[in-house]
Amino acid sequence: MSDKVFVSADEVARKAGVSRSAVSRTFTPGASVSEATRRKVTAAAEELGYHVNQLARGLMRNESGIVCLIASDVATPYRSALLRELTLQLQVAGKVTMFVNTDRSDGSVDRALHQAIRYRADASIILSGLPDKSITQLCLRNGQRLVLINRDDDQPGPLRINLDDRDAAGRVVSAFLRAGCTRLAFANSEAGTPSLMAREQGFIAVAKEHGLDVIVERYGWTGYEAGKIVAQRMLTRKERPDAVFCATDLLACGFMDAARHQFSLSIPDQLCIVGFDDIEQASWTSYHLTTFAQPVDTIAREAVTWLVDGRKDTPDGQSLKLHADLVWRGSVRGG
Amino acid sequence: MSDKVFVSADEVARKAGVSRSAVSRTFTPGASVSEATRRKVTAAAEELGYHVNQLARGLMRNESGIVCLIASDVATPYRSALLRELTLQLQVAGKVTMFVNTDRSDGSVDRALHQAIRYRADASIILSGLPDKSITQLCLRNGQRLVLINRDDDQPGPLRINLDDRDAAGRVVSAFLRAGCTRLAFANSEAGTPSLMAREQGFIAVAKEHGLDVIVERYGWTGYEAGKIVAQRMLTRKERPDAVFCATDLLACGFMDAARHQFSLSIPDQLCIVGFDDIEQASWTSYHLTTFAQPVDTIAREAVTWLVDGRKDTPDGQSLKLHADLVWRGSVRGG
DNA sequence: GCAGCATTTGCACACGCTTGCAAAAGCGGA
DNA sequence: TCCGCTTTTGCAAGCGTGTGCAAATGCTGC
């Protein structure tokens, strides 16, 4: 670690023959500098390889330009897509993403938020888990804005972005009925995430309105393997369902593979399937899955705009409920 | 933006009835503080909700604790898996990840590195693209360590981690020959990434040693759709190949789907296929793809340990060549 | 040349922290 | 009680930047 390596504004000022304030102002948009000095400064800066020290600037301005992204299971198709979109939009908004990978253990999110505070992040976006109330308060008290995505929480302050899962569930029932299905089922994991549970309960409720019971099966963590196992359990029942709504596309992919290769069922002729998320694999020929598209870009846009130009006018974030479009492919009869 | 929100070490010191230095030392591992004062300080800090300002600390220590991760196509299965592993390992090493999403345009990586410099990142890890030599020099001159993953570059300074692609290609040829295949092909994209080209050239070279020509087809960007199109082109040729090595698992998945559903070919009976990366989907029942596993954890471990405890002893990073294991599944005869 | 004004410049302080250095405190033995 | 020693503590100088304020400069119209 060789010391004294970075060139500072002082050195630039000396080389350009101006004061250090002039250098500072040159790199501060909207500050008052004459065109002549600005040119001298930029020339000297270029030559010396000067770069504003954002640590120092953040210290002064009390605004680091950092936004903290907190998520688990980032290698998952849906998560990584959302992450991609968020970082992209943050970048165009001139923010910098600090990324924290949480596990599913308690306190993991809290630790992440503490890190965000230590680095004086301007805001944090939480995709997984739920922070302790006290930590939330701490963040808000420190002027840090908070966004919760797909986390059902009712404390005021953070912006909460959710999908209308119940509404989506209702549309699945209609689709299944239109396809002539009568034995409905819901495939879920044991994760118990708010959005997962909302889909399950919405589906059951709407089915009941039509006088139908729903077979529910849950297993393990929300992934491909769990989907296969849920399928094995459901399809060995005495009365096997003819339409299943999977809480997630990953579950659906596993379910389809088991249904086809272990039970030799033909989709959608003998079994209709609907997923959720519209991950890339849902469009692959082997699956061609009818599913709900998460409005990833809208989610990201809403989050970022609220964070960035959110001022006094919206101190408390409202609760946003977004609509998920049903993408018709080949896993349900009569699209 | 309500001002004066964060509690500073001064306030903690006042509340605890000690000097500011005592507070600072309490939060500096290895500093000299008596047990009595430490307790007083931590109590006061807890009560006030004090958190060390890393911006200020980084400014003093000239070491921010930030590591910059630079990558494009992050929603891709392989990339997201590598990213996950890297952030995970960086976290246990006590570093913080700053994530920059690049596109495939020129200068995108350079901009990312400039950002890393502005935030005084301790190091940068580059997964995509290649920075301009001048920028590399700038980073190194500023004491910033650099890791290049799967980028073929020969400038000294950065640590370069690569796979032994040629060796892997050789093992594919052997596998195909053992399966009795005679018409070999290589499916690639037009991305021209060093690792992609190394696989292609290695495959061709080894095949030639066995007196075999290789049909090569390239199309578009390295993804599922490109795999389908490459398959359509290859399988409509007068003499259709009976064994194809796909540069990437995504290409292989697309290739398999086209081969099965558009050409009604049976894998591996009529067509053997090998991929590269061992993404999660390769293990799905619909594909069951024989492929090379990227040693993601080893890559991440090597990168992080070199970054973290890399001291004067290894000022210049060496070039690491890692081995990729072949994972036998069902897409090649006679595993 | 000079008053009157708008624009630009430099000074100096602040931001929150670490750390070298010297003074203070603790401690055991005579 | 005092001495020599080790441990702990406080002081103050920095780290690189932004910005209010007053002085300086430039420009326009006499």
PDB file of N, CA and C in Angstrom, chain A residues 54 57 72 76 104 107 123 141 163 178 182 192 217 219 226 235 237 240 244 271 297 303 330 334:
ATOM      1  N   GLN A  54     -14.685  11.086  -3.849  1.00  0.00           N
ATOM      2  CA  GLN A  54     -16.093  11.064  -3.447  1.00  0.00           C
ATOM      3  C   GLN A  54     -16.260  10.819  -1.968  1.00  0.00           C
ATOM      4  N   ARG A  57     -15.986  14.286  -0.639  1.00  0.00           N
ATOM      5  CA  ARG A  57     -17.155  15.050  -1.067  1.00  0.00           C
ATOM      6  C   ARG A  57     -18.396  14.607  -0.296  1.00  0.00           C
ATOM      7  N   SER A  72     -31.193 -11.565  -1.241  1.00  0.00           N
ATOM      8  CA  SER A  72     -30.645 -12.919  -1.151  1.00  0.00           C
ATOM      9  C   SER A  72     -30.975 -13.653  -2.448  1.00  0.00           C
ATOM     10  N   THR A  76     -30.715 -16.425  -8.822  1.00  0.00           N
ATOM     11  CA  THR A  76     -32.016 -16.864  -9.315  1.00  0.00           C
ATOM     12  C   THR A  76     -32.432 -16.004 -10.514  1.00  0.00           C
ATOM     13  N   ARG A 104     -30.650 -16.311   4.347  1.00  0.00           N
ATOM     14  CA  ARG A 104     -32.012 -16.299   4.858  1.00  0.00           C
ATOM     15  C   ARG A 104     -32.051 -16.296   6.388  1.00  0.00           C
ATOM     16  N   GLY A 107     -31.503 -11.381  11.101  1.00  0.00           N
ATOM     17  CA  GLY A 107     -30.490 -10.381  11.384  1.00  0.00           C
ATOM     18  C   GLY A 107     -29.590 -10.076  10.212  1.00  0.00           C
ATOM     19  N   ALA A 123     -29.785   5.826   0.344  1.00  0.00           N
ATOM     20  CA  ALA A 123     -31.014   5.040   0.371  1.00  0.00           C
ATOM     21  C   ALA A 123     -30.683   3.555   0.360  1.00  0.00           C
ATOM     22  N   ARG A 141     -34.545   7.939  10.528  1.00  0.00           N
ATOM     23  CA  ARG A 141     -34.085   9.040  11.363  1.00  0.00           C
ATOM     24  C   ARG A 141     -32.807   9.658  10.789  1.00  0.00           C
ATOM     25  N   LEU A 163     -46.918  -6.350  -6.068  1.00  0.00           N
ATOM     26  CA  LEU A 163     -47.773  -6.700  -7.198  1.00  0.00           C
ATOM     27  C   LEU A 163     -49.159  -7.027  -6.669  1.00  0.00           C
ATOM     28  N   ARG A 178     -62.054 -21.511 -18.140  1.00  0.00           N
ATOM     29  CA  ARG A 178     -62.303 -21.401 -19.572  1.00  0.00           C
ATOM     30  C   ARG A 178     -61.718 -22.600 -20.328  1.00  0.00           C
ATOM     31  N   THR A 182     -61.318 -28.632 -13.828  1.00  0.00           N
ATOM     32  CA  THR A 182     -62.221 -28.716 -12.676  1.00  0.00           C
ATOM     33  C   THR A 182     -61.488 -29.032 -11.375  1.00  0.00           C
ATOM     34  N   GLY A 192     -42.848 -19.179   2.552  1.00  0.00           N
ATOM     35  CA  GLY A 192     -43.777 -18.330   3.284  1.00  0.00           C
ATOM     36  C   GLY A 192     -43.618 -16.851   3.022  1.00  0.00           C
ATOM     37  N   GLU A 217     -50.033 -27.902  -2.135  1.00  0.00           N
ATOM     38  CA  GLU A 217     -48.872 -28.696  -1.731  1.00  0.00           C
ATOM     39  C   GLU A 217     -47.687 -27.743  -1.643  1.00  0.00           C
ATOM     40  N   TYR A 219     -43.426 -27.423  -0.614  1.00  0.00           N
ATOM     41  CA  TYR A 219     -42.202 -28.154  -0.269  1.00  0.00           C
ATOM     42  C   TYR A 219     -40.962 -27.271  -0.406  1.00  0.00           C
ATOM     43  N   ALA A 226     -37.768 -28.220  -5.920  1.00  0.00           N
ATOM     44  CA  ALA A 226     -39.001 -28.236  -5.129  1.00  0.00           C
ATOM     45  C   ALA A 226     -40.208 -28.466  -6.033  1.00  0.00           C
ATOM     46  N   LEU A 235     -49.210 -35.575  -8.151  1.00  0.00           N
ATOM     47  CA  LEU A 235     -49.649 -36.423  -9.263  1.00  0.00           C
ATOM     48  C   LEU A 235     -49.776 -37.880  -8.856  1.00  0.00           C
ATOM     49  N   ARG A 237     -51.534 -38.507  -6.101  1.00  0.00           N
ATOM     50  CA  ARG A 237     -52.785 -38.516  -5.329  1.00  0.00           C
ATOM     51  C   ARG A 237     -53.854 -39.329  -6.058  1.00  0.00           C
ATOM     52  N   ARG A 240     -56.010 -36.795  -9.213  1.00  0.00           N
ATOM     53  CA  ARG A 240     -54.942 -35.921  -9.688  1.00  0.00           C
ATOM     54  C   ARG A 240     -55.524 -34.655 -10.298  1.00  0.00           C
ATOM     55  N   VAL A 244     -52.789 -26.636 -12.523  1.00  0.00           N
ATOM     56  CA  VAL A 244     -52.051 -26.181 -11.353  1.00  0.00           C
ATOM     57  C   VAL A 244     -51.375 -24.840 -11.590  1.00  0.00           C
ATOM     58  N   LEU A 271     -52.991 -31.531 -18.655  1.00  0.00           N
ATOM     59  CA  LEU A 271     -52.650 -30.733 -17.475  1.00  0.00           C
ATOM     60  C   LEU A 271     -52.339 -29.304 -17.905  1.00  0.00           C
ATOM     61  N   ASP A 297     -39.163  -3.483 -15.086  1.00  0.00           N
ATOM     62  CA  ASP A 297     -38.712  -2.130 -15.400  1.00  0.00           C
ATOM     63  C   ASP A 297     -39.524  -1.087 -14.643  1.00  0.00           C
ATOM     64  N   ALA A 303     -38.996   2.802  -8.040  1.00  0.00           N
ATOM     65  CA  ALA A 303     -38.088   2.833  -6.892  1.00  0.00           C
ATOM     66  C   ALA A 303     -37.055   3.936  -7.066  1.00  0.00           C
ATOM     67  N   GLY A 330     -48.019 -21.735 -24.218  1.00  0.00           N
ATOM     68  CA  GLY A 330     -48.700 -22.988 -24.573  1.00  0.00           C
ATOM     69  C   GLY A 330     -49.069 -23.919 -23.439  1.00  0.00           C
ATOM     70  N   GLY A 334     -56.450 -23.327 -24.983  1.00  0.00           N
ATOM     71  CA  GLY A 334     -57.321 -22.249 -25.448  1.00  0.00           C
ATOM     72  C   GLY A 334     -56.895 -20.854 -25.060  1.00  0.00           C
TER      73      GLY A 334
END
